[in-house]
Amino acid sequence: MAKSEELKVAFPMIANYNDVVRYFVEVGMNQTYIRQPKMTRRTMKLGAKYAPDMVCTPFKTILGSMIEALEAGADTLIMVFGYCRLGYYGELAERILRDLGYEFNYINMADYTTGKYKDYLKALKKINPKAKKIGMMKAGLEALKMMQNIDAIEEYYYQNLGFCEDPVKYKSIYTRFMHDMHKAKNSEDINEGYNKALEAFQSIPVHKGELPLKVAVLGEYFTVMDEFSNFNLEQDLAMMGVEVHRWMNVTHRNLHYPGEKNLHPRIQEYCQYEMGPTSSANIWYAKECAEKGFDGIIHVKSAGCTPEIDIMPVLSRISSDFKIPILYLTYDAQDGDAGFQTRLEAFYDMIEMRKKVNI
């Protein structure tokens, strides 16, 4: 495939999905992908320094990540879109970055989110006008397969880590899988990396007993999936000996989402109207896990996330109706996670004692 102009493309760091974008840009668009450094406190401080104070935390993280991508040599930024205020943040981020003196091409996906194929194609043509549709479609499908594999491996890892005989080896398998996705250049690499990781996981004995502690983690789309933003919540919880379940990921929410019309009948006693981009799904999932006898729920949100603030009274009703404890965690640009760790340990002690009493 030919390129009309050499671009160095970057995308903000979001959970473990950057290699999905990297794969599509390199294989489908024949352009160079710039991977910025893994997010650190510096990333958050950069974003918090230049972002408006009252903006929600994911914007600060994304802005900091974009600055680090430009520092790493990117000349083209792709801005994610969303169904909440995130849909408006693209323009704000661009203005801030240009005011800081950066020069770059900018593809704000919110400008092309019309639901029409031709408009998405316009966005992709800005990356490489000479890219062929068939090549983009093939790479797109392979990238989607990578994304589903990443979500499946994450689910498997966090549901079994706390009960396996060798957690260190388990972690190394997980890390190796992510490295394999980082290096993948074709569909064979994607499938081989997934199968190899799953086979390696299954070779390590897991001892859960009859009634393992089960906790559902739900909440705001970005923070609940991004381990940097939530201080490795799922890892810490799993290492305490908890089977961690999280429905919210891109595969479930964006590829196989049942839709508001299908979800609302299931939660009509709690919610009759659409409350936000992830609200119906989170209410449904909380009720679903409560009905299945989970031992607890952790609700994760960023500071200033209005839709997730709105569903907290609904979650409290579910907690009362099903006698299931809920821990509410709100994340902002904090410097440390000590307070979160203390609350998480106290929550674990409480659900563990309840489990022993109720058996």
CSV table of C-alpha atoms in Angstrom, one decimal:
chain,number,residue,atom,x,y,z
A,1,MET,CA,0.0,0.0,0.0
A,2,ALA,CA,1.3,3.4,-0.9
A,3,LYS,CA,1.3,6.4,1.4
A,4,SER,CA,0.9,10.0,0.2
A,5,GLU,CA,2.6,11.5,3.3
A,6,GLU,CA,4.7,10.0,6.0
A,7,LEU,CA,2.8,10.4,9.3
A,8,LYS,CA,3.7,9.6,12.8
A,9,VAL,CA,0.3,8.8,14.4
A,10,ALA,CA,-0.5,8.5,18.1
A,11,PHE,CA,-3.6,7.8,20.2
A,12,PRO,CA,-4.0,8.6,23.9
A,13,MET,CA,-3.2,5.8,26.3
A,14,ILE,CA,-6.4,4.0,27.3
A,15,ALA,CA,-6.2,0.8,29.3
A,16,ASN,CA,-4.6,-1.9,27.1
A,17,TYR,CA,-6.1,-0.9,23.8
A,18,ASN,CA,-3.3,1.1,22.3
A,19,ASP,CA,-1.9,-1.9,20.4
A,20,VAL,CA,-5.3,-2.3,18.8
A,21,VAL,CA,-5.0,1.2,17.3
A,22,ARG,CA,-1.3,0.6,16.6
A,23,TYR,CA,-2.1,-2.6,14.6
A,24,PHE,CA,-4.7,-0.8,12.5
A,25,VAL,CA,-2.5,2.2,11.8
A,26,GLU,CA,0.5,0.2,10.8
A,27,VAL,CA,-1.2,-2.8,9.0
A,28,GLY,CA,-4.3,-1.1,7.6
A,29,MET,CA,-3.1,2.4,7.0
A,30,ASN,CA,0.6,1.8,6.4
A,31,GLN,CA,1.7,4.6,8.7
A,32,THR,CA,4.0,4.8,11.6
A,33,TYR,CA,2.5,4.5,15.1
A,34,ILE,CA,4.2,6.4,17.9
A,35,ARG,CA,3.7,4.7,21.3
A,36,GLN,CA,4.2,7.2,24.1
A,37,PRO,CA,5.7,6.1,27.5
A,38,LYS,CA,3.5,4.2,29.8
A,39,MET,CA,1.5,6.5,31.9
A,40,THR,CA,3.0,7.7,35.2
A,41,ARG,CA,2.3,10.5,37.7
A,42,ARG,CA,4.1,12.8,35.3
A,43,THR,CA,1.3,12.1,32.7
A,44,MET,CA,-1.3,13.0,35.2
A,45,LYS,CA,0.5,16.1,36.4
A,46,LEU,CA,0.9,17.4,32.9
A,47,GLY,CA,-2.8,16.9,32.2
A,48,ALA,CA,-3.9,18.4,35.5
A,49,LYS,CA,-1.5,21.4,35.0
A,50,TYR,CA,-3.0,22.5,31.7
A,51,ALA,CA,-6.6,21.2,31.9
A,52,PRO,CA,-9.5,23.2,33.5
A,53,ASP,CA,-9.7,22.4,37.2
A,54,MET,CA,-13.3,21.1,37.1
A,55,VAL,CA,-13.0,18.9,34.1
A,56,CYS,CA,-13.3,15.1,34.7
A,57,THR,CA,-10.2,13.1,35.4
A,58,PRO,CA,-10.0,11.1,32.1
A,59,PHE,CA,-9.6,14.4,30.2
A,60,LYS,CA,-6.5,15.2,32.3
A,61,THR,CA,-5.1,11.8,31.7
A,62,ILE,CA,-5.8,12.0,27.9
A,63,LEU,CA,-4.3,15.4,27.7
A,64,GLY,CA,-1.1,14.4,29.5
A,65,SER,CA,-0.8,11.3,27.3
A,66,MET,CA,-1.2,13.5,24.2
A,67,ILE,CA,1.6,15.8,25.4
A,68,GLU,CA,3.9,12.8,26.0
A,69,ALA,CA,3.0,11.4,22.5
A,70,LEU,CA,4.0,14.8,20.9
A,71,GLU,CA,7.2,14.8,23.0
A,72,ALA,CA,7.9,11.2,21.6
A,73,GLY,CA,7.7,12.5,18.1
A,74,ALA,CA,4.1,12.1,17.0
A,75,ASP,CA,2.9,14.6,14.4
A,76,THR,CA,-0.7,13.3,14.1
A,77,LEU,CA,-3.1,12.8,17.0
A,78,ILE,CA,-6.3,10.8,17.0
A,79,MET,CA,-8.7,11.9,19.6
A,80,VAL,CA,-11.2,9.4,21.0
A,81,PHE,CA,-14.9,10.3,21.1
A,82,GLY,CA,-17.5,9.4,23.7
A,83,TYR,CA,-21.2,9.8,24.5
A,84,CYS,CA,-20.8,12.1,27.5
A,85,ARG,CA,-18.8,15.3,27.9
A,86,LEU,CA,-15.9,13.4,26.3
A,87,GLY,CA,-17.6,14.1,23.0
A,88,TYR,CA,-16.8,17.8,23.5
A,89,TYR,CA,-13.3,17.4,24.9
A,90,GLY,CA,-11.6,17.0,21.5
A,91,GLU,CA,-11.9,20.6,20.6
A,92,LEU,CA,-10.8,21.7,24.1
A,93,ALA,CA,-7.7,19.4,24.0
A,94,GLU,CA,-6.7,20.7,20.6
A,95,ARG,CA,-7.0,24.3,21.7
A,96,ILE,CA,-4.9,23.7,24.8
A,97,LEU,CA,-2.2,21.8,22.9
A,98,ARG,CA,-2.0,24.5,20.1
A,99,ASP,CA,-1.8,27.3,22.8
A,100,LEU,CA,1.2,25.4,24.3
A,101,GLY,CA,2.9,25.8,20.9
A,102,TYR,CA,2.6,22.2,19.5
A,103,GLU,CA,2.1,21.8,15.8
A,104,PHE,CA,0.4,18.6,14.7
A,105,ASN,CA,-2.4,17.1,12.5
A,106,TYR,CA,-5.5,16.4,14.5
A,107,ILE,CA,-8.3,13.9,13.8
A,108,ASN,CA,-11.1,14.4,16.3
A,109,MET,CA,-13.3,11.4,15.9
A,110,ALA,CA,-16.2,13.3,17.4
A,111,ASP,CA,-16.4,15.2,14.2
A,112,TYR,CA,-17.1,12.0,12.3
A,113,THR,CA,-19.4,10.2,14.7
A,114,THR,CA,-22.5,10.4,12.6
A,115,GLY,CA,-23.1,6.6,12.3
A,116,LYS,CA,-22.5,6.9,8.6
A,117,TYR,CA,-19.8,4.7,7.1
A,118,LYS,CA,-18.7,7.4,4.7
A,119,ASP,CA,-18.0,9.8,7.5
A,120,TYR,CA,-15.7,7.3,9.3
A,121,LEU,CA,-14.0,6.7,6.0
A,122,LYS,CA,-13.3,10.5,5.7
A,123,ALA,CA,-11.5,10.3,9.1
A,124,LEU,CA,-9.4,7.3,8.0
A,125,LYS,CA,-8.5,9.0,4.7
A,126,LYS,CA,-6.9,11.8,6.6
A,127,ILE,CA,-4.4,9.2,7.9
A,128,ASN,CA,-3.6,7.9,4.5
A,129,PRO,CA,-5.7,9.0,1.5
A,130,LYS,CA,-4.3,6.2,-0.6
A,131,ALA,CA,-5.3,3.4,1.8
A,132,LYS,CA,-7.5,0.8,0.1
A,133,LYS,CA,-10.9,0.0,1.6
A,134,ILE,CA,-10.3,-3.8,1.4
A,135,GLY,CA,-7.0,-3.4,3.3
A,136,MET,CA,-8.6,-1.2,5.9
A,137,MET,CA,-11.5,-3.6,6.4
A,138,LYS,CA,-9.2,-6.6,6.8
A,139,ALA,CA,-6.9,-4.8,9.3
A,140,GLY,CA,-9.9,-3.5,11.1
A,141,LEU,CA,-11.4,-6.9,11.6
A,142,GLU,CA,-8.1,-8.3,12.8
A,143,ALA,CA,-7.7,-5.3,15.2
A,144,LEU,CA,-11.2,-6.0,16.6
A,145,LYS,CA,-10.1,-9.6,17.1
A,146,MET,CA,-7.1,-8.4,19.0
A,147,MET,CA,-9.3,-6.2,21.1
A,148,GLN,CA,-11.6,-9.1,22.0
A,149,ASN,CA,-8.7,-11.3,22.8
A,150,ILE,CA,-7.3,-8.7,25.2
A,151,ASP,CA,-10.6,-8.4,26.9
A,152,ALA,CA,-11.0,-12.2,27.2
A,153,ILE,CA,-7.5,-12.6,28.6
A,154,GLU,CA,-8.1,-9.8,31.1
A,155,GLU,CA,-11.3,-11.4,32.3
A,156,TYR,CA,-9.6,-14.8,32.7
A,157,TYR,CA,-6.6,-13.4,34.5
A,158,TYR,CA,-8.5,-11.4,37.1
A,159,GLN,CA,-11.0,-14.1,37.8
A,160,ASN,CA,-8.3,-16.7,38.5
A,161,LEU,CA,-5.2,-14.9,39.7
A,162,GLY,CA,-6.1,-15.0,43.4
A,163,PHE,CA,-6.5,-18.7,43.5
A,164,CYS,CA,-3.7,-20.0,41.3
A,165,GLU,CA,-0.6,-21.9,42.7
A,166,ASP,CA,1.9,-19.5,41.1
A,167,PRO,CA,0.7,-15.8,40.9
A,168,VAL,CA,4.2,-14.6,39.8
A,169,LYS,CA,4.1,-17.0,36.8
A,170,TYR,CA,0.5,-16.0,36.2
A,171,LYS,CA,1.5,-12.3,36.0
A,172,SER,CA,4.4,-13.1,33.7
A,173,ILE,CA,2.0,-14.9,31.3
A,174,TYR,CA,-0.3,-11.9,31.3
A,175,THR,CA,2.6,-9.5,30.7
A,176,ARG,CA,4.0,-11.7,27.9
A,177,PHE,CA,0.6,-11.8,26.2
A,178,MET,CA,0.4,-8.0,26.2
A,179,HIS,CA,4.0,-7.9,24.8
A,180,ASP,CA,2.9,-10.4,22.0
A,181,MET,CA,0.0,-8.1,21.1
A,182,HIS,CA,2.5,-5.2,21.0
A,183,LYS,CA,4.6,-7.1,18.4
A,184,ALA,CA,1.8,-8.6,16.4
A,185,LYS,CA,2.0,-7.9,12.7
A,186,ASN,CA,-0.7,-10.2,11.3
A,187,SER,CA,-3.7,-12.3,12.3
A,188,GLU,CA,-1.5,-15.4,12.9
A,189,ASP,CA,0.5,-13.4,15.5
A,190,ILE,CA,-2.8,-12.3,17.2
A,191,ASN,CA,-4.3,-15.8,17.4
A,192,GLU,CA,-1.0,-17.4,18.4
A,193,GLY,CA,-0.4,-15.0,21.3
A,194,TYR,CA,-3.9,-15.6,22.6
A,195,ASN,CA,-3.8,-19.3,22.4
A,196,LYS,CA,-0.4,-19.5,23.9
A,197,ALA,CA,-1.4,-17.3,26.9
A,198,LEU,CA,-4.6,-19.3,27.5
A,199,GLU,CA,-2.8,-22.6,27.3
A,200,ALA,CA,-0.1,-21.3,29.8
A,201,PHE,CA,-2.8,-20.1,32.2
A,202,GLN,CA,-4.6,-23.4,32.1
A,203,SER,CA,-1.4,-25.3,32.9
A,204,ILE,CA,-1.2,-23.7,36.3
A,205,PRO,CA,-3.5,-25.3,38.9
A,206,VAL,CA,-6.3,-23.1,40.4
A,207,HIS,CA,-7.9,-23.8,43.7
A,208,LYS,CA,-11.1,-21.8,44.3
A,209,GLY,CA,-13.0,-24.0,46.7
A,210,GLU,CA,-16.8,-24.2,46.5
A,211,LEU,CA,-17.6,-20.6,47.4
A,212,PRO,CA,-14.9,-18.1,46.4
A,213,LEU,CA,-15.3,-14.5,47.2
A,214,LYS,CA,-16.8,-12.8,44.2
A,215,VAL,CA,-16.8,-9.0,43.6
A,216,ALA,CA,-18.2,-7.1,40.7
A,217,VAL,CA,-16.2,-4.0,39.6
A,218,LEU,CA,-18.3,-1.5,37.6
A,219,GLY,CA,-18.4,2.2,36.9
A,220,GLU,CA,-17.3,5.0,34.6
A,221,TYR,CA,-16.1,3.7,31.2
A,222,PHE,CA,-12.5,5.0,31.2
A,223,THR,CA,-11.5,4.8,34.9
A,224,VAL,CA,-12.9,1.3,35.5
A,225,MET,CA,-10.9,-0.2,32.6
A,226,ASP,CA,-7.6,1.8,33.0
A,227,GLU,CA,-5.3,0.3,35.6
A,228,PHE,CA,-3.2,3.4,35.9
A,229,SER,CA,-6.3,5.6,36.6
A,230,ASN,CA,-7.7,3.2,39.2
A,231,PHE,CA,-4.4,2.4,40.9
A,232,ASN,CA,-4.4,-1.3,39.8
A,233,LEU,CA,-7.7,-1.9,41.6
A,234,GLU,CA,-8.4,-5.3,40.0
A,235,GLN,CA,-4.8,-6.6,40.5
A,236,ASP,CA,-4.9,-5.7,44.2
A,237,LEU,CA,-8.3,-7.1,44.7
A,238,ALA,CA,-7.4,-10.4,43.0
A,239,MET,CA,-4.3,-10.8,45.0
A,240,MET,CA,-6.4,-10.6,48.2
A,241,GLY,CA,-8.1,-13.8,47.0
A,242,VAL,CA,-11.1,-12.5,45.2
A,243,GLU,CA,-12.7,-13.6,41.9
A,244,VAL,CA,-12.9,-10.2,40.2
A,245,HIS,CA,-15.6,-9.7,37.5
A,246,ARG,CA,-15.9,-6.6,35.3
A,247,TRP,CA,-18.4,-6.5,32.5
A,248,MET,CA,-17.4,-3.0,31.3
A,249,ASN,CA,-14.9,-3.3,28.4
A,250,VAL,CA,-14.9,-2.3,24.8
A,251,THR,CA,-16.0,-5.7,23.6
A,252,HIS,CA,-19.1,-5.8,25.8
A,253,ARG,CA,-20.0,-2.1,25.7
A,254,ASN,CA,-19.2,-1.3,22.1
A,255,LEU,CA,-19.3,-4.6,20.1
A,256,HIS,CA,-22.0,-6.7,21.8
A,257,TYR,CA,-24.0,-4.1,23.7
A,258,PRO,CA,-27.6,-5.3,24.1
A,259,GLY,CA,-28.9,-1.7,23.9
A,260,GLU,CA,-30.9,0.5,26.2
A,261,LYS,CA,-34.2,-0.8,24.9
A,262,ASN,CA,-33.2,-4.3,25.9
A,263,LEU,CA,-31.6,-3.3,29.2
A,264,HIS,CA,-34.4,-1.1,30.6
A,265,PRO,CA,-37.0,-3.8,30.9
A,266,ARG,CA,-34.5,-5.7,33.1
A,267,ILE,CA,-34.1,-2.7,35.5
A,268,GLN,CA,-37.4,-1.0,35.2
A,269,GLU,CA,-38.0,-1.1,39.0
A,270,TYR,CA,-34.8,1.0,39.3
A,271,CYS,CA,-34.6,3.1,36.2
A,272,GLN,CA,-37.1,4.1,33.5
A,273,TYR,CA,-35.0,6.6,31.5
A,274,GLU,CA,-31.6,6.8,30.0
A,275,MET,CA,-29.2,8.4,32.5
A,276,GLY,CA,-25.9,8.4,30.6
A,277,PRO,CA,-23.5,6.5,28.4
A,278,THR,CA,-22.9,3.6,30.8
A,279,SER,CA,-25.6,4.1,33.5
A,280,SER,CA,-28.1,1.6,32.3
A,281,ALA,CA,-25.4,-1.1,31.8
A,282,ASN,CA,-24.0,-0.4,35.3
A,283,ILE,CA,-27.4,-0.6,37.0
A,284,TRP,CA,-28.2,-3.8,35.1
A,285,TYR,CA,-24.8,-5.4,35.9
A,286,ALA,CA,-25.1,-4.4,39.6
A,287,LYS,CA,-28.5,-6.0,39.8
A,288,GLU,CA,-27.4,-9.1,37.8
A,289,CYS,CA,-24.4,-9.7,40.1
A,290,ALA,CA,-26.6,-9.1,43.2
A,291,GLU,CA,-29.1,-11.7,42.0
A,292,LYS,CA,-26.3,-14.2,41.4
A,293,GLY,CA,-25.1,-13.9,45.0
A,294,PHE,CA,-21.9,-11.9,44.6
A,295,ASP,CA,-20.3,-10.9,47.8
A,296,GLY,CA,-19.8,-7.2,47.0
A,297,ILE,CA,-19.7,-4.5,44.3
A,298,ILE,CA,-17.2,-1.8,43.8
A,299,HIS,CA,-18.3,1.3,41.9
A,300,VAL,CA,-15.5,3.2,40.2
A,301,LYS,CA,-15.8,6.7,38.8
A,302,SER,CA,-13.7,9.8,38.1
A,303,ALA,CA,-14.3,13.0,40.0
A,304,GLY,CA,-16.9,15.1,38.2
A,305,CYS,CA,-18.4,12.2,36.2
A,306,THR,CA,-22.1,13.3,36.3
A,307,PRO,CA,-23.7,10.1,34.9
A,308,GLU,CA,-22.0,7.9,37.5
A,309,ILE,CA,-22.8,10.3,40.3
A,310,ASP,CA,-26.5,10.1,39.2
A,311,ILE,CA,-26.6,6.3,39.5
A,312,MET,CA,-25.2,6.1,43.0
A,313,PRO,CA,-28.7,6.4,44.7
A,314,VAL,CA,-29.9,3.6,42.4
A,315,LEU,CA,-27.0,1.4,43.4
A,316,SER,CA,-27.8,2.1,47.1
A,317,ARG,CA,-31.3,0.8,46.5
A,318,ILE,CA,-29.9,-2.4,44.9
A,319,SER,CA,-27.5,-2.7,47.9
A,320,SER,CA,-30.5,-2.4,50.3
A,321,ASP,CA,-32.8,-4.7,48.3
A,322,PHE,CA,-30.3,-7.5,47.9
A,323,LYS,CA,-28.2,-7.0,51.1
A,324,ILE,CA,-25.0,-6.6,49.1
A,325,PRO,CA,-22.3,-4.2,50.2
A,326,ILE,CA,-21.0,-1.5,47.7
A,327,LEU,CA,-17.8,0.3,48.0
A,328,TYR,CA,-17.7,3.7,46.1
A,329,LEU,CA,-14.3,4.9,44.9
A,330,THR,CA,-13.8,8.3,43.2
A,331,TYR,CA,-10.5,9.0,41.5
A,332,ASP,CA,-8.9,12.4,40.7
A,333,ALA,CA,-5.3,13.6,40.2
A,334,GLN,CA,-4.2,12.2,43.6
A,335,ASP,CA,-0.5,11.7,44.3
A,336,GLY,CA,-0.9,8.4,46.2
A,337,ASP,CA,-3.1,5.4,46.6
A,338,ALA,CA,-2.6,4.7,50.3
A,339,GLY,CA,-6.1,5.9,51.2
A,340,PHE,CA,-7.7,3.7,48.5
A,341,GLN,CA,-5.7,0.7,49.6
A,342,THR,CA,-6.9,1.1,53.2
A,343,ARG,CA,-10.5,1.3,52.1
A,344,LEU,CA,-10.1,-1.7,49.8
A,345,GLU,CA,-8.6,-3.8,52.6
A,346,ALA,CA,-11.4,-2.8,55.0
A,347,PHE,CA,-14.0,-3.7,52.3
A,348,TYR,CA,-12.3,-7.1,51.8
A,349,ASP,CA,-12.2,-7.8,55.6
A,350,MET,CA,-15.9,-7.0,55.8
A,351,ILE,CA,-17.1,-9.2,52.9
A,352,GLU,CA,-14.9,-12.0,54.1
A,353,MET,CA,-16.4,-11.9,57.6
A,354,ARG,CA,-19.9,-11.8,56.1
A,355,LYS,CA,-19.1,-14.8,54.0
A,356,LYS,CA,-18.0,-16.8,57.0
A,357,VAL,CA,-21.0,-15.8,59.0
A,358,ASN,CA,-23.5,-16.7,56.2
A,359,ILE,CA,-22.0,-20.1,55.3
